[in-house]
Amino acid sequence: MQEIQGKTRTVRELLSGAKYGIDYYQREYKWQTKQMVELVSDLTGAFLEDYQEAHQRADVANYGHYFLGSIVISQRKNEQQISERLIVDGQQRMTSLTLLLLYLHSQQKDRDDAEPVEELIFSKKFGTKSFNLNVPERNDCMEALFDGKGYDTADQSESVHNLIGRFNDIGDAFPQDISGTKALPYFVDWLLEKVHLVEITAYADADAYTIFETMNDRGLSLSNTDMLKGYLLASITDATKRAEANKEIKQWLLTFAKRDNDRDTKETEADFFKAWLRAKYAGDIRERKKGAKPEDFDLIGTEYHRWVRTNHELVGLNVSDDFNRWVRQDLRFFARVYLELLEACESLKPGLESIRFNSDHGFTQQFQVLLAPLLPTDDEATVKAKLRLTADYLDCWLNRRLWNFKSIDYSTLQYATFLLTKELRNLSLEALREKLIARLTGDEKDFPLEDQPSLINWNAKSLHRQLARFTHWVEEQSGQPGRYLEYIVRSGKNAYEIEHLWANHFERHADEFAHAQEFASYRNRIGGLVLLPKKINASLNDKTFSDKVAHYQKENLLARSLHSACYQHNPGFLQLMARTGLPFKSFDEFKKVSFDERYAAYQGIAKQLWSLNRLQEVADATV
């Protein structure tokens, strides 16, 4: 083995002016939403432990450090005898870090206090731009993300699909109390100077891969689950019962592993144990301040095997039979339900549709809340009733927050979600009904559905999903198949886009607006928005409303409702209007006052979906 170098580098040192490649046999960029949300949450959470609004930029120099892991580099000469640096291990992390920098670049545009990150993303030589993480098949996509443009992922590689998806996930997960505030450049400073990686460099491919194998394969370390399994089985003194418990645990671990293998994911078993233990036992959570110690919630997230051992009395594990019961009854029950919840995130499962809706909002914390009121002694009807009530409440809560421009990212809601989990823990069905109805009564006051939301950069994705819900609901309630799963697609050849009823031409509306800014504000109101297929939206881009409304008649029911023909020979839709009083109407022209007229119908749908009456109906149905 030749010389090996290891050096701790800041993000700035690692990426500034550097160039990295990836060998052709390296796997695709595989990160999923869960991994990206965790990265954003971990980084922003670490930053917020130190940040105070009264701080100056220079104070960031005294903030704490964060270790992001290691990368293994092979430095060699290519066929042209030009030295190049190839990432042997760590390209998933490096790619995700680059996406975060692209997001921070987009968020800092037009800010006088911006901390430039361009040189960490690309460099120019003789007028030609090349990305620091140089993977040719990704360059067009990366260019579009840097320029803030859309990118069609149709017929693109898995990596490109994931690049777009994870970039969007960052926008969903990044805390509002950083992105739109004084704190943003402080965070960028901290990320570049206080976040470290260990760069291990070998000067021969064989050496680099030996290092990689040594770090990943040798002396396979026991996982949290392995150690928890060992503790549980060792505590069951009866050999027959121990064998049965071992068989039970192995069955569920194999089921989790098969799911991971089928979906090319990982850590399902760890996610299950974290959700279960947090749902049923965690008593405290770490305060967000410097020097605060980790509590139950946090320790379960990092070392749940040790937490169970330390807190065995709290969990109810005192004698051998307790351990056997916990495995054969509790683990069996909660593992089965958890897998059902994962399946519900992938489709619209009748009665549990809200689980999919919450998942699409990136609300990864819903599992602990959903498991909290369940008891292993609950029958199937009670389990489903509890899950439906809780998921529907979360749907109302999340969408009311979004309607009022309140963030639902992981960091913002972590504490509130933890408190909700504790409130719902082990409740009977009747007590759960009362608790959730009382909470939603308060939410209706805190997050009313009164003011008309507008499309802004921050809420583009969530508003798209809400329009998809409106369209899906109107069609289902009119006796037609709902197509929510089609409407939420935002990239590729079958993508849908938000269509403005008004084209971006202030001069056409100068008779109603004195200033272009007021026009732009009205144009982005939700009352002037629908969803259309991307190709249709592009073709209508510059037309007037009067020219476009005939095309709307050919699209989804919410768009069709703008045209007078929708109110003829359409009994299902007319019955919906009569039944609900929704004030839909057609428009020959769309004027300033029309936004409020159209909004009245949208607001009515929102109240059907996310108000107390809906939860009360669900509660009554579970009696």
XYZ file of C-alpha atoms in Angstrom:
623
model
C 0.000 0.000 0.000
C 1.289 3.431 -0.954
C 0.999 6.640 1.048
C -2.388 7.328 2.649
C -3.383 10.800 3.810
C -6.200 11.694 6.160
C -7.183 15.271 6.863
C -10.130 16.973 8.540
C -11.580 19.589 6.219
C -14.331 22.153 6.490
C -16.993 22.199 3.795
C -15.314 25.262 2.312
C -11.907 23.582 2.242
C -13.345 20.428 0.728
C -15.306 22.019 -2.108
C -13.789 25.423 -2.851
C -12.174 25.245 -6.274
C -11.926 21.454 -6.049
C -12.975 18.917 -8.655
C -14.255 15.428 -7.905
C -15.364 12.692 -10.263
C -17.192 9.403 -9.836
C -16.131 6.200 -11.580
C -18.562 4.731 -14.103
C -19.259 1.675 -11.927
C -20.354 3.766 -8.939
C -24.017 3.342 -8.038
C -26.662 5.936 -8.787
C -27.486 8.762 -6.399
C -29.895 6.897 -4.124
C -30.865 9.178 -1.267
C -34.573 9.321 -0.478
C -36.693 11.922 1.309
C -36.022 10.444 4.742
C -32.240 10.777 4.458
C -32.413 14.346 3.145
C -34.896 15.478 5.799
C -32.671 13.994 8.504
C -29.588 15.760 7.117
C -31.350 19.132 6.976
C -32.845 18.629 10.432
C -29.523 17.594 11.981
C -27.590 20.502 10.464
C -30.154 23.211 11.162
C -30.812 21.818 14.638
C -27.109 21.945 15.502
C -26.894 25.522 14.201
C -29.967 26.690 16.127
C -28.530 25.393 19.397
C -26.026 28.266 19.228
C -27.792 30.938 17.186
C -29.416 33.900 18.903
C -31.089 36.770 17.082
C -28.961 39.308 18.960
C -25.744 37.769 17.606
C -23.539 39.428 15.006
C -22.076 37.498 12.057
C -18.690 37.403 13.800
C -20.242 35.445 16.678
C -20.619 32.420 14.398
C -16.881 31.856 14.860
C -17.671 30.751 18.418
C -20.456 28.319 17.470
C -20.031 24.578 17.925
C -18.632 22.210 15.303
C -20.431 19.397 13.470
C -18.897 16.207 12.036
C -20.524 15.015 8.815
C -18.536 11.830 8.274
C -15.737 10.793 5.944
C -15.068 10.455 2.235
C -12.499 8.249 0.526
C -10.698 9.699 -2.501
C -8.542 8.003 -5.107
C -6.125 10.508 -6.633
C -4.681 9.282 -9.900
C -3.769 10.249 -13.442
C -6.195 9.588 -16.265
C -5.368 8.424 -19.790
C -4.238 11.954 -20.663
C -1.925 11.896 -17.619
C -3.998 14.619 -15.975
C -4.412 14.242 -12.232
C -8.016 13.597 -11.137
C -9.738 12.911 -7.831
C -12.416 10.211 -7.785
C -14.804 9.622 -4.895
C -14.626 5.973 -3.868
C -16.852 6.313 -0.800
C -19.061 9.249 0.163
C -20.619 10.371 -3.121
C -24.150 10.154 -1.657
C -23.191 12.581 1.100
C -21.209 14.854 -1.229
C -24.054 15.009 -3.740
C -26.546 15.844 -0.987
C -24.236 18.531 0.371
C -24.000 20.054 -3.110
C -27.806 20.085 -3.373
C -27.975 21.913 -0.048
C -25.519 24.506 -1.362
C -27.645 24.927 -4.499
C -30.680 25.529 -2.290
C -28.807 28.079 -0.174
C -27.672 29.822 -3.359
C -31.304 30.128 -4.491
C -32.441 31.428 -1.095
C -29.769 34.116 -0.915
C -30.530 35.750 -4.256
C -31.072 39.495 -3.997
C -29.880 39.590 -0.365
C -27.306 42.252 0.427
C -25.920 40.121 3.262
C -25.547 36.950 1.181
C -22.554 34.676 1.712
C -21.625 33.479 -1.803
C -21.463 29.717 -2.297
C -20.993 29.606 -6.064
C -17.317 28.624 -5.927
C -18.231 25.575 -3.874
C -20.644 24.450 -6.596
C -18.765 25.187 -9.829
C -15.805 27.001 -11.301
C -15.158 28.664 -14.649
C -12.146 28.313 -16.893
C -11.901 30.145 -20.209
C -15.574 31.012 -19.846
C -16.667 27.389 -19.458
C -18.490 26.312 -16.301
C -17.728 22.950 -14.713
C -19.279 21.621 -11.532
C -17.015 20.740 -8.638
C -18.806 17.404 -8.346
C -18.343 16.597 -12.006
C -20.700 13.876 -13.241
C -21.493 14.598 -16.925
C -24.940 12.959 -16.998
C -26.080 15.207 -14.140
C -24.701 18.508 -15.413
C -27.805 19.731 -17.275
C -29.941 19.022 -14.217
C -27.468 20.764 -11.901
C -27.349 23.745 -14.258
C -31.145 24.051 -14.137
C -31.150 23.881 -10.335
C -28.439 26.535 -10.123
C -30.344 28.840 -12.478
C -33.651 28.263 -10.668
C -35.302 26.709 -13.713
C -37.538 23.695 -14.031
C -36.097 20.462 -15.380
C -37.981 17.695 -17.181
C -36.922 14.344 -15.712
C -38.722 12.276 -18.360
C -36.409 9.555 -19.728
C -33.662 10.619 -17.317
C -31.572 8.392 -15.048
C -32.476 7.391 -11.514
C -29.830 9.803 -10.232
C -31.402 12.766 -12.020
C -34.870 11.887 -10.712
C -33.466 11.731 -7.185
C -31.524 14.984 -7.594
C -34.744 16.862 -8.392
C -36.681 15.060 -5.678
C -34.120 15.681 -2.955
C -33.671 19.334 -3.938
C -37.419 19.765 -3.498
C -37.222 17.938 -0.165
C -34.689 20.478 1.093
C -37.152 23.272 0.366
C -39.851 21.420 2.286
C -37.620 20.579 5.250
C -35.588 23.759 5.662
C -36.838 25.772 8.676
C -38.585 29.048 7.967
C -36.989 30.595 11.029
C -33.694 30.386 9.144
C -34.541 30.686 5.438
C -36.488 33.928 5.484
C -34.663 35.708 8.275
C -31.456 37.369 9.363
C -30.184 33.901 10.324
C -29.717 32.595 6.760
C -26.213 33.965 6.026
C -25.209 33.034 9.581
C -26.203 29.449 8.793
C -24.227 29.535 5.550
C -21.162 30.797 7.444
C -21.572 28.010 9.988
C -22.049 25.330 7.317
C -18.933 26.366 5.413
C -16.624 26.903 8.384
C -17.936 24.741 11.221
C -19.078 21.547 9.481
C -16.231 19.085 8.959
C -15.550 15.910 7.024
C -12.511 13.656 7.095
C -10.986 13.336 3.633
C -8.977 10.127 3.219
C -6.825 10.191 0.081
C -5.093 7.211 -1.515
C -2.864 7.417 -4.569
C -3.792 4.072 -6.069
C -7.256 2.697 -6.787
C -6.503 -0.591 -5.063
C -5.510 1.209 -1.876
C -8.642 3.371 -1.938
C -10.899 0.331 -2.258
C -9.009 -1.499 0.485
C -9.705 1.445 2.786
C -13.338 1.459 1.737
C -13.733 -2.267 2.447
C -11.935 -1.961 5.782
C -14.272 0.838 6.876
C -17.453 -0.876 5.716
C -17.055 -4.651 5.817
C -14.565 -5.843 8.396
C -15.659 -6.636 11.894
C -19.294 -5.980 11.007
C -20.449 -3.827 13.886
C -23.632 -4.755 15.678
C -26.579 -2.486 14.985
C -28.872 -0.986 17.605
C -31.388 -3.681 16.727
C -28.842 -6.498 17.078
C -27.926 -5.315 20.563
C -31.566 -4.817 21.573
C -32.377 -8.306 20.329
C -29.522 -9.757 22.356
C -30.654 -7.965 25.506
C -34.264 -9.078 25.122
C -33.446 -12.732 24.445
C -30.843 -12.946 27.197
C -33.490 -11.752 29.654
C -35.883 -14.623 28.822
C -34.806 -17.488 31.060
C -37.022 -20.265 29.666
C -35.237 -21.862 26.693
C -38.441 -22.712 24.815
C -39.873 -19.229 25.232
C -36.508 -17.733 24.259
C -36.508 -19.749 21.035
C -40.061 -18.632 20.242
C -39.170 -14.995 20.937
C -36.078 -15.297 18.753
C -38.214 -16.673 15.926
C -40.672 -13.786 16.360
C -37.973 -11.122 16.204
C -36.241 -12.739 13.226
C -39.527 -12.916 11.329
C -40.114 -9.173 11.640
C -36.513 -8.236 10.937
C -36.617 -10.337 7.764
C -39.881 -8.649 6.772
C -38.316 -5.213 7.283
C -35.206 -6.270 5.348
C -37.295 -7.597 2.455
C -39.169 -4.322 2.280
C -35.882 -2.413 2.176
C -34.572 -4.714 -0.539
C -37.739 -4.426 -2.657
C -37.719 -0.619 -2.482
C -33.953 -0.053 -2.391
C -34.298 1.672 0.990
C -32.665 1.028 4.334
C -33.189 1.370 8.068
C -36.870 0.384 8.135
C -36.236 -1.712 11.251
C -34.442 1.156 13.011
C -37.162 3.624 12.025
C -39.773 1.252 13.427
C -38.107 0.928 16.824
C -37.586 4.688 17.068
C -41.222 5.433 16.193
C -42.565 2.757 18.555
C -40.417 3.703 21.544
C -41.004 7.428 21.087
C -44.734 6.852 20.684
C -45.179 4.766 23.809
C -42.435 5.648 26.282
C -40.417 8.845 25.667
C -41.033 11.323 28.481
C -38.805 14.252 27.564
C -37.104 15.906 24.599
C -33.939 17.980 24.461
C -34.327 21.727 24.838
C -33.088 23.748 21.880
C -30.334 25.657 23.608
C -26.593 25.372 23.896
C -25.434 22.761 26.349
C -28.843 21.105 26.735
C -28.552 17.379 27.363
C -30.262 14.751 25.203
C -33.448 13.325 26.684
C -35.560 10.232 25.988
C -36.673 11.328 22.515
C -33.117 12.112 21.436
C -31.475 9.052 22.998
C -33.996 6.758 21.343
C -32.964 8.321 18.038
C -29.293 7.450 18.476
C -29.039 4.440 20.812
C -32.428 2.903 21.413
C -30.909 -0.425 22.518
C -29.118 1.288 25.406
C -32.166 3.423 26.218
C -34.372 0.324 26.621
C -31.795 -1.342 28.858
C -31.471 1.782 31.021
C -35.238 2.366 31.186
C -36.429 -1.245 31.355
C -38.693 -0.539 34.334
C -40.414 2.327 32.483
C -40.972 0.010 29.523
C -42.343 -2.649 31.868
C -39.477 -5.112 31.505
C -38.738 -6.493 34.963
C -38.915 -10.290 34.884
C -38.489 -12.934 32.202
C -42.174 -13.127 31.284
C -42.270 -9.353 30.735
C -39.581 -9.645 28.072
C -41.346 -12.564 26.416
C -44.673 -10.716 26.391
C -43.058 -7.548 25.018
C -41.664 -9.502 22.069
C -44.539 -11.918 21.422
C -47.359 -9.401 21.957
C -46.204 -5.767 21.811
C -43.505 -6.031 19.152
C -45.719 -8.254 16.989
C -48.630 -5.812 17.237
C -46.720 -2.594 16.596
C -44.514 -4.049 13.835
C -47.606 -5.203 11.953
C -49.311 -1.823 12.305
C -46.126 0.037 11.334
C -45.859 -1.923 8.084
C -49.514 -1.132 7.363
C -48.748 2.564 7.885
C -45.846 2.374 5.443
C -48.153 0.787 2.876
C -50.731 3.517 3.483
C -48.048 6.099 2.628
C -47.744 4.558 -0.833
C -51.399 4.570 -1.883
C -54.794 5.958 -0.923
C -55.914 3.251 1.464
C -59.686 3.544 2.062
C -60.323 5.202 5.403
C -56.635 6.009 5.865
C -56.102 8.352 2.919
C -54.827 11.078 5.230
C -51.731 9.012 5.976
C -50.746 9.383 2.317
C -51.653 13.087 2.320
C -49.504 13.695 5.416
C -46.648 11.726 3.906
C -46.758 13.814 0.729
C -46.292 16.911 2.889
C -43.056 15.350 4.135
C -44.421 14.928 7.654
C -42.203 12.021 8.658
C -43.106 12.412 12.338
C -46.652 11.148 11.852
C -45.752 7.525 12.688
C -45.047 8.187 16.363
C -48.300 10.161 16.656
C -50.327 7.444 14.918
C -48.898 4.685 17.123
C -49.287 6.639 20.374
C -52.971 5.866 21.173
C -52.825 2.231 20.068
C -52.866 -0.665 22.535
C -51.928 -4.277 21.753
C -55.326 -5.291 23.142
C -57.221 -3.117 20.611
C -59.241 -5.088 18.071
C -58.881 -4.386 14.352
C -61.883 -2.054 14.191
C -60.551 0.025 17.087
C -57.067 0.192 15.568
C -58.406 1.449 12.249
C -60.731 3.936 13.961
C -57.882 5.353 16.057
C -55.580 5.581 13.039
C -58.230 7.300 10.940
C -59.102 9.846 13.611
C -55.472 10.670 14.318
C -54.399 10.833 10.670
C -57.373 13.022 9.758
C -56.599 15.362 12.637
C -52.992 15.667 11.459
C -54.251 16.392 7.938
C -56.383 19.265 9.260
C -53.598 20.617 11.486
C -50.897 20.572 8.812
C -53.033 22.141 6.099
C -54.362 24.854 8.384
C -50.777 25.776 9.232
C -49.834 25.897 5.560
C -52.916 27.995 4.745
C -51.625 30.551 7.247
C -48.037 30.475 5.914
C -46.774 28.484 8.916
C -43.985 25.993 8.371
C -44.506 22.263 8.910
C -40.845 21.277 8.567
C -39.296 18.748 10.953
C -37.420 21.250 13.076
C -40.393 23.586 13.514
C -42.867 20.880 14.531
C -40.597 18.474 16.407
C -41.474 19.754 19.887
C -45.184 20.282 19.164
C -45.423 16.801 17.651
C -43.710 15.290 20.682
C -46.205 16.978 23.029
C -49.097 15.766 20.861
C -47.691 12.237 20.989
C -47.668 12.324 24.789
C -51.226 13.708 24.912
C -52.584 10.873 22.773
C -50.595 8.064 24.386
C -52.691 5.006 25.343
C -56.039 6.829 25.043
C -59.239 4.867 24.584
C -61.146 5.487 21.361
C -63.683 7.666 23.162
C -60.996 9.710 24.925
C -59.088 10.066 21.650
C -62.194 11.437 19.913
C -62.693 14.021 22.640
C -59.031 15.040 22.702
C -58.685 15.516 18.933
C -61.961 17.412 18.615
C -60.855 19.725 21.431
C -57.476 20.280 19.768
C -58.987 21.035 16.362
C -61.392 23.484 18.002
C -58.327 25.395 19.185
C -56.610 25.041 15.813
C -59.589 26.647 14.080
C -58.955 29.773 16.144
C -55.156 29.692 15.817
C -55.077 28.828 12.107
C -58.325 30.071 10.513
C -59.230 29.419 6.886
C -60.171 33.033 6.254
C -57.505 35.024 4.401
C -56.816 34.059 0.812
C -53.408 32.357 0.445
C -51.073 33.368 -2.362
C -48.460 31.496 -4.328
C -44.942 32.404 -3.241
C -41.633 30.636 -3.699
C -41.776 29.074 -0.230
C -45.196 27.411 -0.566
C -45.226 26.440 -4.257
C -45.045 22.704 -3.563
C -47.532 22.650 -0.687
C -50.007 24.840 -2.589
C -49.718 22.459 -5.537
C -50.676 19.593 -3.218
C -53.610 21.549 -1.784
C -54.913 22.287 -5.284
C -54.535 18.573 -6.027
C -56.654 17.824 -2.958
C -59.330 20.300 -4.036
C -59.479 18.843 -7.534
C -59.536 15.255 -6.290
C -62.250 16.014 -3.710
C -64.529 17.851 -6.148
C -64.298 14.993 -8.631
C -64.923 12.277 -6.032
C -67.832 14.172 -4.490
C -69.314 14.564 -7.966
C -69.277 10.815 -8.531
C -66.142 10.752 -10.686
C -62.845 8.947 -10.026
C -60.492 11.122 -8.003
C -57.002 11.461 -9.487
C -54.963 12.892 -6.645
C -52.015 10.601 -7.347
C -51.840 11.999 -10.884
C -52.225 15.634 -9.871
C -49.356 15.652 -7.360
C -46.762 14.640 -9.976
C -44.496 17.666 -10.456
C -41.816 16.375 -12.834
C -41.553 14.146 -15.888
C -43.749 13.848 -18.951
C -46.947 13.402 -16.895
C -46.304 16.366 -14.608
C -48.945 18.862 -13.532
C -48.227 22.534 -12.955
C -49.967 25.440 -11.276
C -51.727 27.478 -13.943
C -52.333 31.199 -13.431
C -55.688 32.268 -14.849
C -54.013 35.575 -15.684
C -50.919 35.615 -17.862
C -48.081 37.738 -16.540
C -49.070 40.896 -18.453
C -49.710 43.879 -16.218
C -50.618 46.057 -19.190
C -53.764 43.989 -19.863
C -55.093 44.919 -16.413
C -53.830 48.469 -16.036
C -57.451 49.661 -15.795
C -57.793 47.855 -12.443
C -54.292 48.222 -10.989
C -52.177 51.305 -10.503
C -48.969 49.362 -9.925
C -47.428 46.178 -11.305
C -46.688 44.977 -7.778
C -50.375 44.994 -6.826
C -51.190 43.156 -10.053
C -48.577 40.494 -9.293
C -49.965 40.054 -5.783
C -53.496 39.468 -7.085
C -52.314 37.196 -9.888
C -50.768 34.804 -7.352
C -53.867 34.467 -5.162
C -55.202 30.941 -4.909
C -58.538 32.046 -6.360
C -56.740 32.577 -9.665
C -54.976 29.210 -9.770
C -55.767 25.718 -11.065
C -53.744 22.626 -11.977
C -53.126 21.653 -15.593
C -50.884 19.116 -17.325
C -47.488 20.665 -17.927
C -47.723 20.487 -21.710
C -51.145 22.172 -21.693
C -49.996 24.830 -19.252
C -47.054 25.699 -21.486
C -49.267 26.026 -24.561
C -51.643 28.440 -22.787
C -48.884 30.483 -21.194
C -49.464 33.904 -22.786
C -53.148 33.743 -23.678
C -55.850 35.873 -22.097
C -58.391 34.260 -19.778
C -61.104 34.597 -22.408
C -58.954 32.640 -24.838
C -58.002 29.987 -22.283
C -61.334 29.221 -20.655
C -62.463 27.019 -23.565
C -59.358 24.868 -23.033
C -60.128 24.563 -19.317
C -63.389 22.847 -20.242
C -61.333 19.880 -21.502
C -59.380 19.413 -18.271
C -60.071 18.362 -14.669
C -63.356 19.274 -12.996
C -61.943 22.130 -10.926
C -60.624 23.802 -14.084
C -63.810 22.963 -15.999
C -65.895 24.756 -13.370
C -64.648 28.055 -14.823
C -66.592 27.351 -18.046
C -70.362 27.646 -18.407
C -70.639 24.204 -20.041
C -69.649 22.599 -16.730
C -73.057 23.598 -15.347
C -74.983 21.774 -18.080
C -75.689 18.029 -18.146
C -73.409 17.509 -15.160
C -75.721 16.162 -12.428
C -73.018 14.960 -10.047
C -71.352 18.364 -9.879
C -74.661 20.219 -9.604
C -75.763 17.908 -6.793
C -72.489 18.630 -4.989
C -73.180 22.359 -5.216
C -76.721 21.895 -3.918
C -75.611 19.594 -1.107
C -72.744 21.761 0.150
C -73.691 25.266 -0.938
C -70.295 25.732 -2.590
C -70.585 28.969 -4.637
C -69.060 27.775 -7.900
C -69.816 29.910 -10.963
C -68.535 30.285 -14.509
C -66.655 33.314 -15.824
C -66.679 34.832 -19.295
C -63.927 37.172 -18.173
C -61.816 37.184 -15.046
C -61.512 40.552 -13.330
C -60.040 41.739 -10.043
C -63.266 41.030 -8.162
C -63.348 37.515 -9.634
C -60.506 36.367 -7.400
C -62.661 36.724 -4.291
C -65.642 35.123 -6.030
C -63.588 32.116 -7.029
C -61.867 32.007 -3.648
C -65.235 31.612 -1.923
C -65.565 28.194 -3.586
C -61.993 27.197 -2.716
C -62.443 28.326 0.868
C -65.607 26.242 1.052
C -63.703 23.152 -0.079
C -60.955 23.844 2.461
C -63.556 24.004 5.228
C -65.088 20.736 4.044
C -61.656 19.109 4.213
C -59.969 20.646 7.246
C -62.635 21.769 9.714
C -64.266 20.437 12.841
C -67.311 19.142 10.964
C -65.168 16.657 9.056
C -63.461 15.345 12.181
C -66.800 15.186 13.980
C -68.211 13.095 11.114
C -65.255 10.729 11.356
C -65.660 10.559 15.130
C -69.384 9.807 14.816
C -68.625 7.061 12.295
C -66.292 5.358 14.775
C -68.908 5.144 17.525
